[in-house]
XYZ file of C-alpha atoms in Angstrom:
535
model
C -222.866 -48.280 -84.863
C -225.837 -50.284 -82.943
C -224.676 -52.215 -79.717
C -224.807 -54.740 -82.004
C -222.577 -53.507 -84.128
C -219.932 -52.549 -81.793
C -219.720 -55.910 -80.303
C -219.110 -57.248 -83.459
C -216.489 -55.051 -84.399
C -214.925 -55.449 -81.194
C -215.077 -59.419 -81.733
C -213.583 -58.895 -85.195
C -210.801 -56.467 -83.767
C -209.535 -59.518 -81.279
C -209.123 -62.023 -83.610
C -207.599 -59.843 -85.938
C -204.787 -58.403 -83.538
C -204.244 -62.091 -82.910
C -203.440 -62.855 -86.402
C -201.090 -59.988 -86.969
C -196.966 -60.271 -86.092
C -195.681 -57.277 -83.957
C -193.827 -55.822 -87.303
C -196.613 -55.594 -89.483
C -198.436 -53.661 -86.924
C -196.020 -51.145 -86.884
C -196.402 -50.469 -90.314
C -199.795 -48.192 -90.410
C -197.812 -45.185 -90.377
C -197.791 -46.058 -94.345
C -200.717 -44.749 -94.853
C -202.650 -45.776 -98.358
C -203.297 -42.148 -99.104
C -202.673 -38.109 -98.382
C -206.694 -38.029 -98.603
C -206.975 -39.589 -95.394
C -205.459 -40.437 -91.972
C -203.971 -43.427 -90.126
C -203.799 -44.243 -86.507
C -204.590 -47.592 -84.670
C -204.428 -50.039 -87.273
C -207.429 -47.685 -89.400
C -207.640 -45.659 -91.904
C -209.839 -42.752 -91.441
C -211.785 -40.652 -94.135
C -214.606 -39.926 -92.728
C -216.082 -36.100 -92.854
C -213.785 -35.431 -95.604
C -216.432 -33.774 -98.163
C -215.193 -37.376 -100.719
C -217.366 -37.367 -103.934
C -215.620 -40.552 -104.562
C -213.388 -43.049 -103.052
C -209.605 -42.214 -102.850
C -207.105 -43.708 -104.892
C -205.122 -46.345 -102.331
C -201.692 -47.380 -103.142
C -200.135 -50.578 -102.322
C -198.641 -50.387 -98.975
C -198.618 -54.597 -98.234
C -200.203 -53.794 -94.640
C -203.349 -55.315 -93.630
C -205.579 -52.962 -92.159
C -208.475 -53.383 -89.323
C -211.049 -50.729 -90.615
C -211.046 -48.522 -93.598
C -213.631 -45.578 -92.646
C -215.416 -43.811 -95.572
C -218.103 -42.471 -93.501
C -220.287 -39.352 -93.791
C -218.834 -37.930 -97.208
C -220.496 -37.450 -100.303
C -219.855 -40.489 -102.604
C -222.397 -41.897 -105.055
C -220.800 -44.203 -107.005
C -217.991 -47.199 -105.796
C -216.477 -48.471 -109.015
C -214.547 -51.519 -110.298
C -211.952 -52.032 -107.857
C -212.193 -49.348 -105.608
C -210.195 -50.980 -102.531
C -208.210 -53.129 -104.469
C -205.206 -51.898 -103.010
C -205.920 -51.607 -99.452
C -206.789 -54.835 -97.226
C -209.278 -54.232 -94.324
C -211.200 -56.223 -92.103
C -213.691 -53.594 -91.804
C -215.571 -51.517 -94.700
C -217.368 -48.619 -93.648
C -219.237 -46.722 -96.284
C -222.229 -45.296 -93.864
C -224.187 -41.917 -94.675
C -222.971 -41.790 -98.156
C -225.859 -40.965 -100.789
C -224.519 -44.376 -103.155
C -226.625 -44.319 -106.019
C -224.685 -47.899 -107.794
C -221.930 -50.463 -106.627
C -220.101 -51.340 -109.850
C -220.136 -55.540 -109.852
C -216.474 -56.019 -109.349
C -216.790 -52.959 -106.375
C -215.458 -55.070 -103.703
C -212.592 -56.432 -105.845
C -209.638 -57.827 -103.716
C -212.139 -58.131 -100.546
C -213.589 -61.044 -101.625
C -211.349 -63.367 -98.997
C -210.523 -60.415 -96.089
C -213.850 -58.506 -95.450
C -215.782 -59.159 -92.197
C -217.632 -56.379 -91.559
C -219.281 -53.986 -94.708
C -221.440 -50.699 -93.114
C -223.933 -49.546 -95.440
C -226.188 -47.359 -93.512
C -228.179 -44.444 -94.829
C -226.811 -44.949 -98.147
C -230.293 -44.146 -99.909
C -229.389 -47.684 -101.130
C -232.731 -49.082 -103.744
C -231.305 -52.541 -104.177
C -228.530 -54.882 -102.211
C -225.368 -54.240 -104.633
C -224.762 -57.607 -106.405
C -220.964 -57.197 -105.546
C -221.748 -58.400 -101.797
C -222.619 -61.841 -103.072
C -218.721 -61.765 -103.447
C -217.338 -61.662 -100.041
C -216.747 -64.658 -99.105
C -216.083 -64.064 -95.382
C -218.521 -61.442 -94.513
C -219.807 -61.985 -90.946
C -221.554 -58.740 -90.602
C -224.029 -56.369 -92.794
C -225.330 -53.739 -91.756
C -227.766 -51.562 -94.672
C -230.303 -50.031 -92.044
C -231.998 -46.736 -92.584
C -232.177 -47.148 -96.439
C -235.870 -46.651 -96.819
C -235.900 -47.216 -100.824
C -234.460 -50.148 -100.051
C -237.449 -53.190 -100.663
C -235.746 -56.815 -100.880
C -232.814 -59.345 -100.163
C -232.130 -60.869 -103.226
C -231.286 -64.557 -102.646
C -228.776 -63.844 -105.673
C -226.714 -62.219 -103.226
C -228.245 -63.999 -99.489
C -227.472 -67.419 -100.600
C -223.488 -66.779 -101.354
C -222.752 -65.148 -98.095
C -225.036 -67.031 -96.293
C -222.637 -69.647 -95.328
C -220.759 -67.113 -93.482
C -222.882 -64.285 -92.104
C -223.779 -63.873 -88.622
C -225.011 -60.572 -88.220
C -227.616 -58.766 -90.357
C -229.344 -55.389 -89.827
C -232.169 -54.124 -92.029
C -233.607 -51.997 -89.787
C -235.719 -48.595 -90.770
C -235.812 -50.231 -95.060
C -238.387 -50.223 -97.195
C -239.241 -54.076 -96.665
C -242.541 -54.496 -95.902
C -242.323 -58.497 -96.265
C -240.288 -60.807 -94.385
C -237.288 -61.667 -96.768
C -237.509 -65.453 -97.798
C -233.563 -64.956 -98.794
C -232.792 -65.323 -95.371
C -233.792 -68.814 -95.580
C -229.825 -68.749 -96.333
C -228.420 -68.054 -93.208
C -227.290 -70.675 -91.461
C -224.760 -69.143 -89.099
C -227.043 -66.155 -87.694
C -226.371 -65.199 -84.659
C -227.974 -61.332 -84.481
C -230.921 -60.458 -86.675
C -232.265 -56.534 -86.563
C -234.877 -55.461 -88.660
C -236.403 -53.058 -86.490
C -238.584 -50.156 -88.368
C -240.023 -51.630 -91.082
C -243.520 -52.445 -91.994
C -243.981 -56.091 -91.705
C -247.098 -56.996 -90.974
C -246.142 -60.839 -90.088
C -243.532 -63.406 -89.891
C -244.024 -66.850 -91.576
C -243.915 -69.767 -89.357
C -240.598 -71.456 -91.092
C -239.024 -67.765 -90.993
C -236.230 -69.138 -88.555
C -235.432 -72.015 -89.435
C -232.385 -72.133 -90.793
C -230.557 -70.203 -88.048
C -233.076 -71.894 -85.259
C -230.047 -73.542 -83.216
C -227.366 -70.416 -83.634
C -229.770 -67.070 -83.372
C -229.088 -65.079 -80.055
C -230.268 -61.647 -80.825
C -234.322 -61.025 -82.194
C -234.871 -57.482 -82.744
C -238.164 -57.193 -85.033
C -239.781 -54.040 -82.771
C -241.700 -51.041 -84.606
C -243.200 -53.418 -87.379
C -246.718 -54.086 -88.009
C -247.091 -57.256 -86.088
C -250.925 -57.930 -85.072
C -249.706 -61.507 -83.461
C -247.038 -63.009 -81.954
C -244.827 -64.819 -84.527
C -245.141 -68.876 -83.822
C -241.673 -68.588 -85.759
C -240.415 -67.545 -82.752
C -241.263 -70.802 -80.859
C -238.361 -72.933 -83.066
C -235.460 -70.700 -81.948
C -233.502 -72.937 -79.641
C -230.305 -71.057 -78.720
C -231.944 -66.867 -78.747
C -231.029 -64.728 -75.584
C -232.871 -61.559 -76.387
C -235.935 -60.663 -78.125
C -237.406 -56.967 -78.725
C -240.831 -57.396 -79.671
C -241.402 -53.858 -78.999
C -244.341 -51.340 -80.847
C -246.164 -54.023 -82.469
C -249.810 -54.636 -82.119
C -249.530 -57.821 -80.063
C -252.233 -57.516 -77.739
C -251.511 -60.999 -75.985
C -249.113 -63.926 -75.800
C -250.899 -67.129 -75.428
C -249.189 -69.990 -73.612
C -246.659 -72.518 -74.738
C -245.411 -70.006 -77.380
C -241.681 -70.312 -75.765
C -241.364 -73.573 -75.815
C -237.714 -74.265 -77.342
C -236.666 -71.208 -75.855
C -237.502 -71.088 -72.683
C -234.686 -72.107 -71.478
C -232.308 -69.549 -72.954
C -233.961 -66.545 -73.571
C -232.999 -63.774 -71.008
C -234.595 -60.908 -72.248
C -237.719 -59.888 -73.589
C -239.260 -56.643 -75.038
C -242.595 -56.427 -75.056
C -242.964 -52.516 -75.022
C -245.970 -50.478 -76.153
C -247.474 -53.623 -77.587
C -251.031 -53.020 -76.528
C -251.387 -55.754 -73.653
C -254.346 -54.842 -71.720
C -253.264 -57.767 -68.616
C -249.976 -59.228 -67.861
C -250.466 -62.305 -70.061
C -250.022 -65.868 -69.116
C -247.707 -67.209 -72.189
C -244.549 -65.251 -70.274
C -244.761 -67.885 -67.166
C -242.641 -70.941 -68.080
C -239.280 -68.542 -69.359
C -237.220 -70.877 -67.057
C -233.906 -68.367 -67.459
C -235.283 -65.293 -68.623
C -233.594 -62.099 -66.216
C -235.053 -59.097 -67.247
C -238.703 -58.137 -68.767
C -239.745 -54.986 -69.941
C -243.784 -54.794 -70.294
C -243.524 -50.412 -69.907
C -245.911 -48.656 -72.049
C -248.459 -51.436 -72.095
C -252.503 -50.448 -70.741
C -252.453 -52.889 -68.299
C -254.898 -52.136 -65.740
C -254.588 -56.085 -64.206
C -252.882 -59.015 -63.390
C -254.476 -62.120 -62.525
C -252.853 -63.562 -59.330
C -251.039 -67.077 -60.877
C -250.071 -64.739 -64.025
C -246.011 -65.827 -62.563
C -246.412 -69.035 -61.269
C -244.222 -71.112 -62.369
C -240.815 -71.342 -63.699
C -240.447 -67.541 -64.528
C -240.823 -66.396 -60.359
C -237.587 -68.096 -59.799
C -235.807 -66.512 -62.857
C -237.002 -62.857 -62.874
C -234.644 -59.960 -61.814
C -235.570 -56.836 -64.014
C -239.289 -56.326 -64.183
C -240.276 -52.979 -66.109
C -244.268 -51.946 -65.946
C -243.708 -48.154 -66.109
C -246.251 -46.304 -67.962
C -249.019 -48.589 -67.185
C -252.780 -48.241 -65.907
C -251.803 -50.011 -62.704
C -254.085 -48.395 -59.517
C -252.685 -50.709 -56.921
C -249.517 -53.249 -56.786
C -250.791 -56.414 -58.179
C -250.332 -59.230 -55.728
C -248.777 -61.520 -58.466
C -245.671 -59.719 -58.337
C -244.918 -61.168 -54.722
C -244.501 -64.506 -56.395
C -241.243 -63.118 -58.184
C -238.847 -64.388 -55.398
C -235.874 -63.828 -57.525
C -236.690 -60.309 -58.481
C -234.202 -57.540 -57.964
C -235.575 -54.706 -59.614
C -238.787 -53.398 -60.108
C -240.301 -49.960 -61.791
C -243.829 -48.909 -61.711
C -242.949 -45.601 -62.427
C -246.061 -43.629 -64.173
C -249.259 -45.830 -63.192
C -251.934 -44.591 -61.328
C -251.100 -45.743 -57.215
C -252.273 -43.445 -55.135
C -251.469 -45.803 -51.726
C -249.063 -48.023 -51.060
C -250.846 -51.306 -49.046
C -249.906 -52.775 -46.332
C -247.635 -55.949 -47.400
C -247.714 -54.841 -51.403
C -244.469 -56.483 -51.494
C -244.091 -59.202 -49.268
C -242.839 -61.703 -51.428
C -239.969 -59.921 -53.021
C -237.685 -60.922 -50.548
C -234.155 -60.224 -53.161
C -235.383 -57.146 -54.450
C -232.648 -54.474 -54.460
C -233.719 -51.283 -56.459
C -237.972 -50.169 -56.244
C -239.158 -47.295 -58.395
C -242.308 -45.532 -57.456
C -242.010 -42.301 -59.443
C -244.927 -40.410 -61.117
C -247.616 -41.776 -59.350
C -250.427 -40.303 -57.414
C -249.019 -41.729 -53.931
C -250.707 -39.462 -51.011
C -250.303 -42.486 -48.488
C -247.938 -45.231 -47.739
C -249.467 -47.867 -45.031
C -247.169 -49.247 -41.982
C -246.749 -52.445 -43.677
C -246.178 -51.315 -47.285
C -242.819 -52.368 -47.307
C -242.588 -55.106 -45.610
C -240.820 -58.064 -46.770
C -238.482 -55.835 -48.674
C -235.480 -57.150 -46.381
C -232.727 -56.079 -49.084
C -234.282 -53.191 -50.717
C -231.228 -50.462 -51.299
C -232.829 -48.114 -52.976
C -235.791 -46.384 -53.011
C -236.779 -43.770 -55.561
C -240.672 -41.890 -54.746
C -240.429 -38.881 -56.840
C -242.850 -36.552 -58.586
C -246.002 -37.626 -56.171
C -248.212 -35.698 -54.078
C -246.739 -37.683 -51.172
C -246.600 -34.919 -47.980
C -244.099 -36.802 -45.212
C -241.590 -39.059 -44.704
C -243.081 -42.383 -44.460
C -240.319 -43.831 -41.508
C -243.136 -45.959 -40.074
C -243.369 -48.356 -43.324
C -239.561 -48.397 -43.391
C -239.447 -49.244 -39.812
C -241.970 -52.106 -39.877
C -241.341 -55.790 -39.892
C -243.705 -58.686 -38.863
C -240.986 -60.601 -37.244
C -237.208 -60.836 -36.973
C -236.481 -60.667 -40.808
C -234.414 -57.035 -41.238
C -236.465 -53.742 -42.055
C -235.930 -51.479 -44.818
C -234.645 -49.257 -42.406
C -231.645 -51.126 -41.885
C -230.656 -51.805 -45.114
C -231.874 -49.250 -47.272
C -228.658 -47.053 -48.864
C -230.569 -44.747 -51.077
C -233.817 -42.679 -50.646
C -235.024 -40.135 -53.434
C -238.027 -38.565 -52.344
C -237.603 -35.769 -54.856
C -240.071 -33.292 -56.272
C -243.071 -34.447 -53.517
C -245.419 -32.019 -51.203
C -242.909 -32.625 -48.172
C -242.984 -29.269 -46.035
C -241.205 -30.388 -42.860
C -238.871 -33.255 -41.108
C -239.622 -33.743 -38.076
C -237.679 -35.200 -35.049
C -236.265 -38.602 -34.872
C -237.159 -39.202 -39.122
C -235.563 -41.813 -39.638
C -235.214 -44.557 -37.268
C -233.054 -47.428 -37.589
C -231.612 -46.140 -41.067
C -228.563 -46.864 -40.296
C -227.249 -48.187 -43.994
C -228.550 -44.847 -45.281
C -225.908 -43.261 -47.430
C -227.716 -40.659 -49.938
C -230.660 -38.569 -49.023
C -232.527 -36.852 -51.689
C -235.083 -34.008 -50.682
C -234.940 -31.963 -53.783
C -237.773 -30.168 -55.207
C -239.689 -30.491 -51.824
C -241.068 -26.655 -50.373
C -239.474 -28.361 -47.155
C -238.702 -25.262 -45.404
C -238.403 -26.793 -41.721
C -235.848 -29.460 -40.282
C -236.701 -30.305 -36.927
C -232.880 -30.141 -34.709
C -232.882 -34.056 -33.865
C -234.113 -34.784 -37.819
C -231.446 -36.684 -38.430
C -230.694 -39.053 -35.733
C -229.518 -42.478 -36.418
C -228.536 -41.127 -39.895
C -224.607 -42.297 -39.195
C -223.485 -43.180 -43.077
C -225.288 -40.621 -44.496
C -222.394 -39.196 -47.124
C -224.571 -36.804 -49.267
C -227.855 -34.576 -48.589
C -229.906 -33.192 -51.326
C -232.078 -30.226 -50.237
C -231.497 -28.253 -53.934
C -235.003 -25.736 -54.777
C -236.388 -26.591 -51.462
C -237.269 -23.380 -49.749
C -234.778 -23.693 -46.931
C -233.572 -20.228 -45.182
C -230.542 -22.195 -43.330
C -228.696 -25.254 -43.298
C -229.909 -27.489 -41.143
C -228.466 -28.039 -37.890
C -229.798 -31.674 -37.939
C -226.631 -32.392 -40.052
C -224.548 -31.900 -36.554
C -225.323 -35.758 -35.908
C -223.814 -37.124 -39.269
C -220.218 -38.038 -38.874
C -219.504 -38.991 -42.235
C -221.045 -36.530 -44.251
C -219.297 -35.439 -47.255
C -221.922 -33.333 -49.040
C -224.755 -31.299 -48.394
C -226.632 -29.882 -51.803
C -228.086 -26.776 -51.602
C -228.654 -24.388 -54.507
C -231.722 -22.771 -55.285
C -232.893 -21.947 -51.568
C -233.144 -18.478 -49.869
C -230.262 -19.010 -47.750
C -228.427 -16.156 -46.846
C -224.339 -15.572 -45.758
C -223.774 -13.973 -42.460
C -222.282 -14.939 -38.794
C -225.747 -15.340 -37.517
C -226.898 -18.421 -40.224
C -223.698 -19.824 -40.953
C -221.088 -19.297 -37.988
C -221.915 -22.428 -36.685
C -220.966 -24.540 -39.866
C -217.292 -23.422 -39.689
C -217.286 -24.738 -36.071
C -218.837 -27.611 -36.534
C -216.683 -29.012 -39.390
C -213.957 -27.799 -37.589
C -214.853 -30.052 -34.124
C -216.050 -32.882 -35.993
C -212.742 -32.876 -38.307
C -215.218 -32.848 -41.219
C -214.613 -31.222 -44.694
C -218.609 -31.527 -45.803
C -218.767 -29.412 -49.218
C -222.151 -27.140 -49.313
C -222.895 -26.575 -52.943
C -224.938 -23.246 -53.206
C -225.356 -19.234 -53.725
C -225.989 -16.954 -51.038
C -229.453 -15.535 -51.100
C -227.529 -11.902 -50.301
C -225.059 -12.076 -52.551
C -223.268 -13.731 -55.615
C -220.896 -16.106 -53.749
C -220.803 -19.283 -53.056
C -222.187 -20.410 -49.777
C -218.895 -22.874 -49.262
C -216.464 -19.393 -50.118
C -218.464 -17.768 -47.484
C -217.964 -20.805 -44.824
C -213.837 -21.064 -45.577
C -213.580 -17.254 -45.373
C -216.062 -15.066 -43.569
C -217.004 -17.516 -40.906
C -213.885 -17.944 -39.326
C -213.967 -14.439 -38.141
C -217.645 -15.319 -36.832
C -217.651 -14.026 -32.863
């Protein structure tokens, strides 16, 4: 099932417990039939090579899913579950060629939830119109599947609240839905709509939470969206959008908390996104933005952003309109094209907590490119041609507001052109608490490396070209972990004598994870054995 899905289910599973005495529970060791299996209020067929669906006996228990999954059935006749009562009906990956009208006989008043996925479904079975209490549909991935018929919409649109028609054949936006007054999560990712009709929301304006129309074949953005009053999230992703003008959020704005807008051919950050008074977490990755006008988050949306996602972008320096994002607490630029880090590139993000730099060409990182970040707690620079350590930016601060030294917890600087550490690294980095130097052809450690490095609980040096453990790691009283595999470090008294006595001063138990470059043991076998007969 989607997320989607599950949360329904999980909904559905609550208030059905709820309605159910302690003895009837105990009654699902009655199982309906030998076909299948019963365990936690379910009945479970699923993978059992069915051609068609078992014969149920009475049994007088009401059940929370019947699961008819992944067999072979292509044909549900006249009062196929009769006999058994479920909450849940789940007929996914079945190749169903018809639905007999009286399929769902029995149902009618007990079904919530009917799973129809990949069912190589051509038309919406008329027997749906039936259930009178289905909250939840799901018929994605049935691509010969072209239309809602309102024959069936309008009778269970009284009670639905979650629809997915994602990955059909419908390449026009179903006027049945009109319907639906209760919808609260709408999915029809996948298909090939080309646009949405300005009343297309209406009816479920006030209750709709979840938008999900990504990978269509949307050249605008939908002014149907502007009437949804009550919608949290919206994936607006792989559509041909190529801008959002202003004022399109209007009676949204102040519930909508995240927004999609991935690989939708924005060219700039565009100015329609800055009045999303709650909106938390924005994902723009994908996108050939090359630009960002300075006032692009001015006003209510640099209070309210904490997520901001611009990975995979054209970006060749750190656009100054992301220092007016006060609130923000993460932020990836992973994949653009930065090749320096400016002095005070993020001044204004005073809250931000988690910065990803990967896959850029970063060679230098000014004094004051970090400045301002006076909570940053993790750092991740991987996969650059970045050759040092750059302590002096996470040293610096203008005046008495705390560096990243202080506070950082986390550095990655995986997979970069780092060769050597040299003395006195890391000043002030006191909060520091991983270390990741992985991938680096660091094959020097300077002995006084490490100093001020007093959390630090776990190194990373794995395929570094190391010939020793460093004997920097002396100074770290609470180190737990030092990684070391694929380096050319060999076992004898003369490399590794000094580990045993170190741990054994220090009262430490630091694990080493790694092979011996002479051998096929372990380097930390080596240490507990071997070494303690060191001279």
């Amino acid at each position: 099932m989607t997320s989607l899905a599950a949360v329904s289910t999980l909904l559905v599973l609550l208030a059905w417990m709820g309605s159910q005495d302690e003895a009837a529970a105990l009654l699902v060791d009655d199982c309906p039939t030998e076909a299948c299996t019963c365990q936690s209020h379910s009945v479970h067929c699923s993978k059992q090579n069915l051609t068609v669906v078992p014969d149920f006996r009475q049994t007088g228990t009401r059940f929370y899913s019947l699961e008819l999954a992944d067999n072979a059935i292509t044909h549900v006749g006249a009062s196929a579950f009769a006999s058994v009562s479920t909450t849940i009906l789940d007929l996914s990956n079945n190749p169903i060629r018809t639905f007999h009208d009286d399929a769902f006989l029995g149902l009618e008043d007990i079904l919530e939830d009917l799973e129809l996925n990949n069912c190589t479904l051509v038309s919406l079975p008329a027997s749906i119109g039936n259930l009178r209490r289905l909250k939840t549909l799901n018929i994605r991935h049935n691509p010969a599947l072209t239309a809602l018929p309102s024959s069936v919409m309008t009778t269970i649109g009284i009670t639905l609240e979650n629809i997915d028609f994602s990955n059909t054949g419908i390449s026009t936006w179903p006027a049945a839905l009109s319907s639906n007054i209760r919808l609260k999560n709408l999915r029809a990712s996948g298909n090939k709509i080309p646009r949405i009709p300005n009343d297309a929301f209406l009816a479920f304006a006030a209750t709709l939470q979840t938008l999900d129309i990504s990978y269509n074949q949307l050249t605008a953005f939908p002014d149907a969206i502007n009437e949804l009053r009550s919608v949290k999230t919206i994936d607006l992703s792989f559509n041909n959008l190529v801008t959002i003008p202003p004022g399109k959020f209007t009676n949204c704005r102040y519930t909508l908390s995240t927004l999609y807008l991935v690989h939708v051919f924005f060219r700039e950050i565009p100015h329609g996104l800055q009045d999303l008074a709650a909106i938390k977490n924005l994902y723009l990755s994908y996108n050939p933005i090359n630009t960002a006008q300075d006032d692009v988050f001015h006003g209510l949306i640099s209070t309210s952003l904490q997520v901001l996602h611009l990975d995979h972008s054209l970006l060749a320096t750190v656009p100054k309109a992301l220092n007016s994002l006060t609130a923000l607490h993460e932020l990836n630029i992973t994949n653009n094209r930065l090749s320096t880090v400016d002095n005070f590139a993020f001044s204004g993000l005073h809250n931000l907590e988690v910065l990803y730099l990967d896959n850029n060409p970063i060679t230098n990182v000014k004094t004051a490119g970090f400045s301002g970040l006076s909570k940053l707690k993790k750092l991740y620079i991987r996969n650059t041609p970045l050759s040092y350590v750059p302590n002096s930016a996470f040293s610096y601060t203008p005046d008495s507001t705390p560096s990243v030294a202080s506070v950082l917890q986390v550095l990655d600087l995986s997979n970069n052109k780092i060769t050597q550490l040299f003395e006195y690294g890391f000043p002030g980095m006191t909060s520091l608490q991983e270390v990741t130097f992985s991938g680096n052809p660091l094959s020097n450690v300077s002995a006084n490396a490490f100093e001020d490095l007093t959390n630090v609980q776990m190194l990373n040096f794995e395929h570094c070209q190391l010939t020793s453990v460093p004997q920097a790691v002396r100074v770290m009283p609470r180190l737990r972990r030092i990684r070391l595999e694929g380096n050319n470090i060999e076992c004898s008294c003369q490399t590794l004598a000094w580990v045993e006595k170190w741990r054994e001063t220090s009262g430490l138990i630091a694990q080493l994870d790694g092979h011996c470059a002479n051998s096929t043991r372990f380097i930390q076998d080596f240490v507990d054995t071997d070494a303690r007969s060191c001279p």
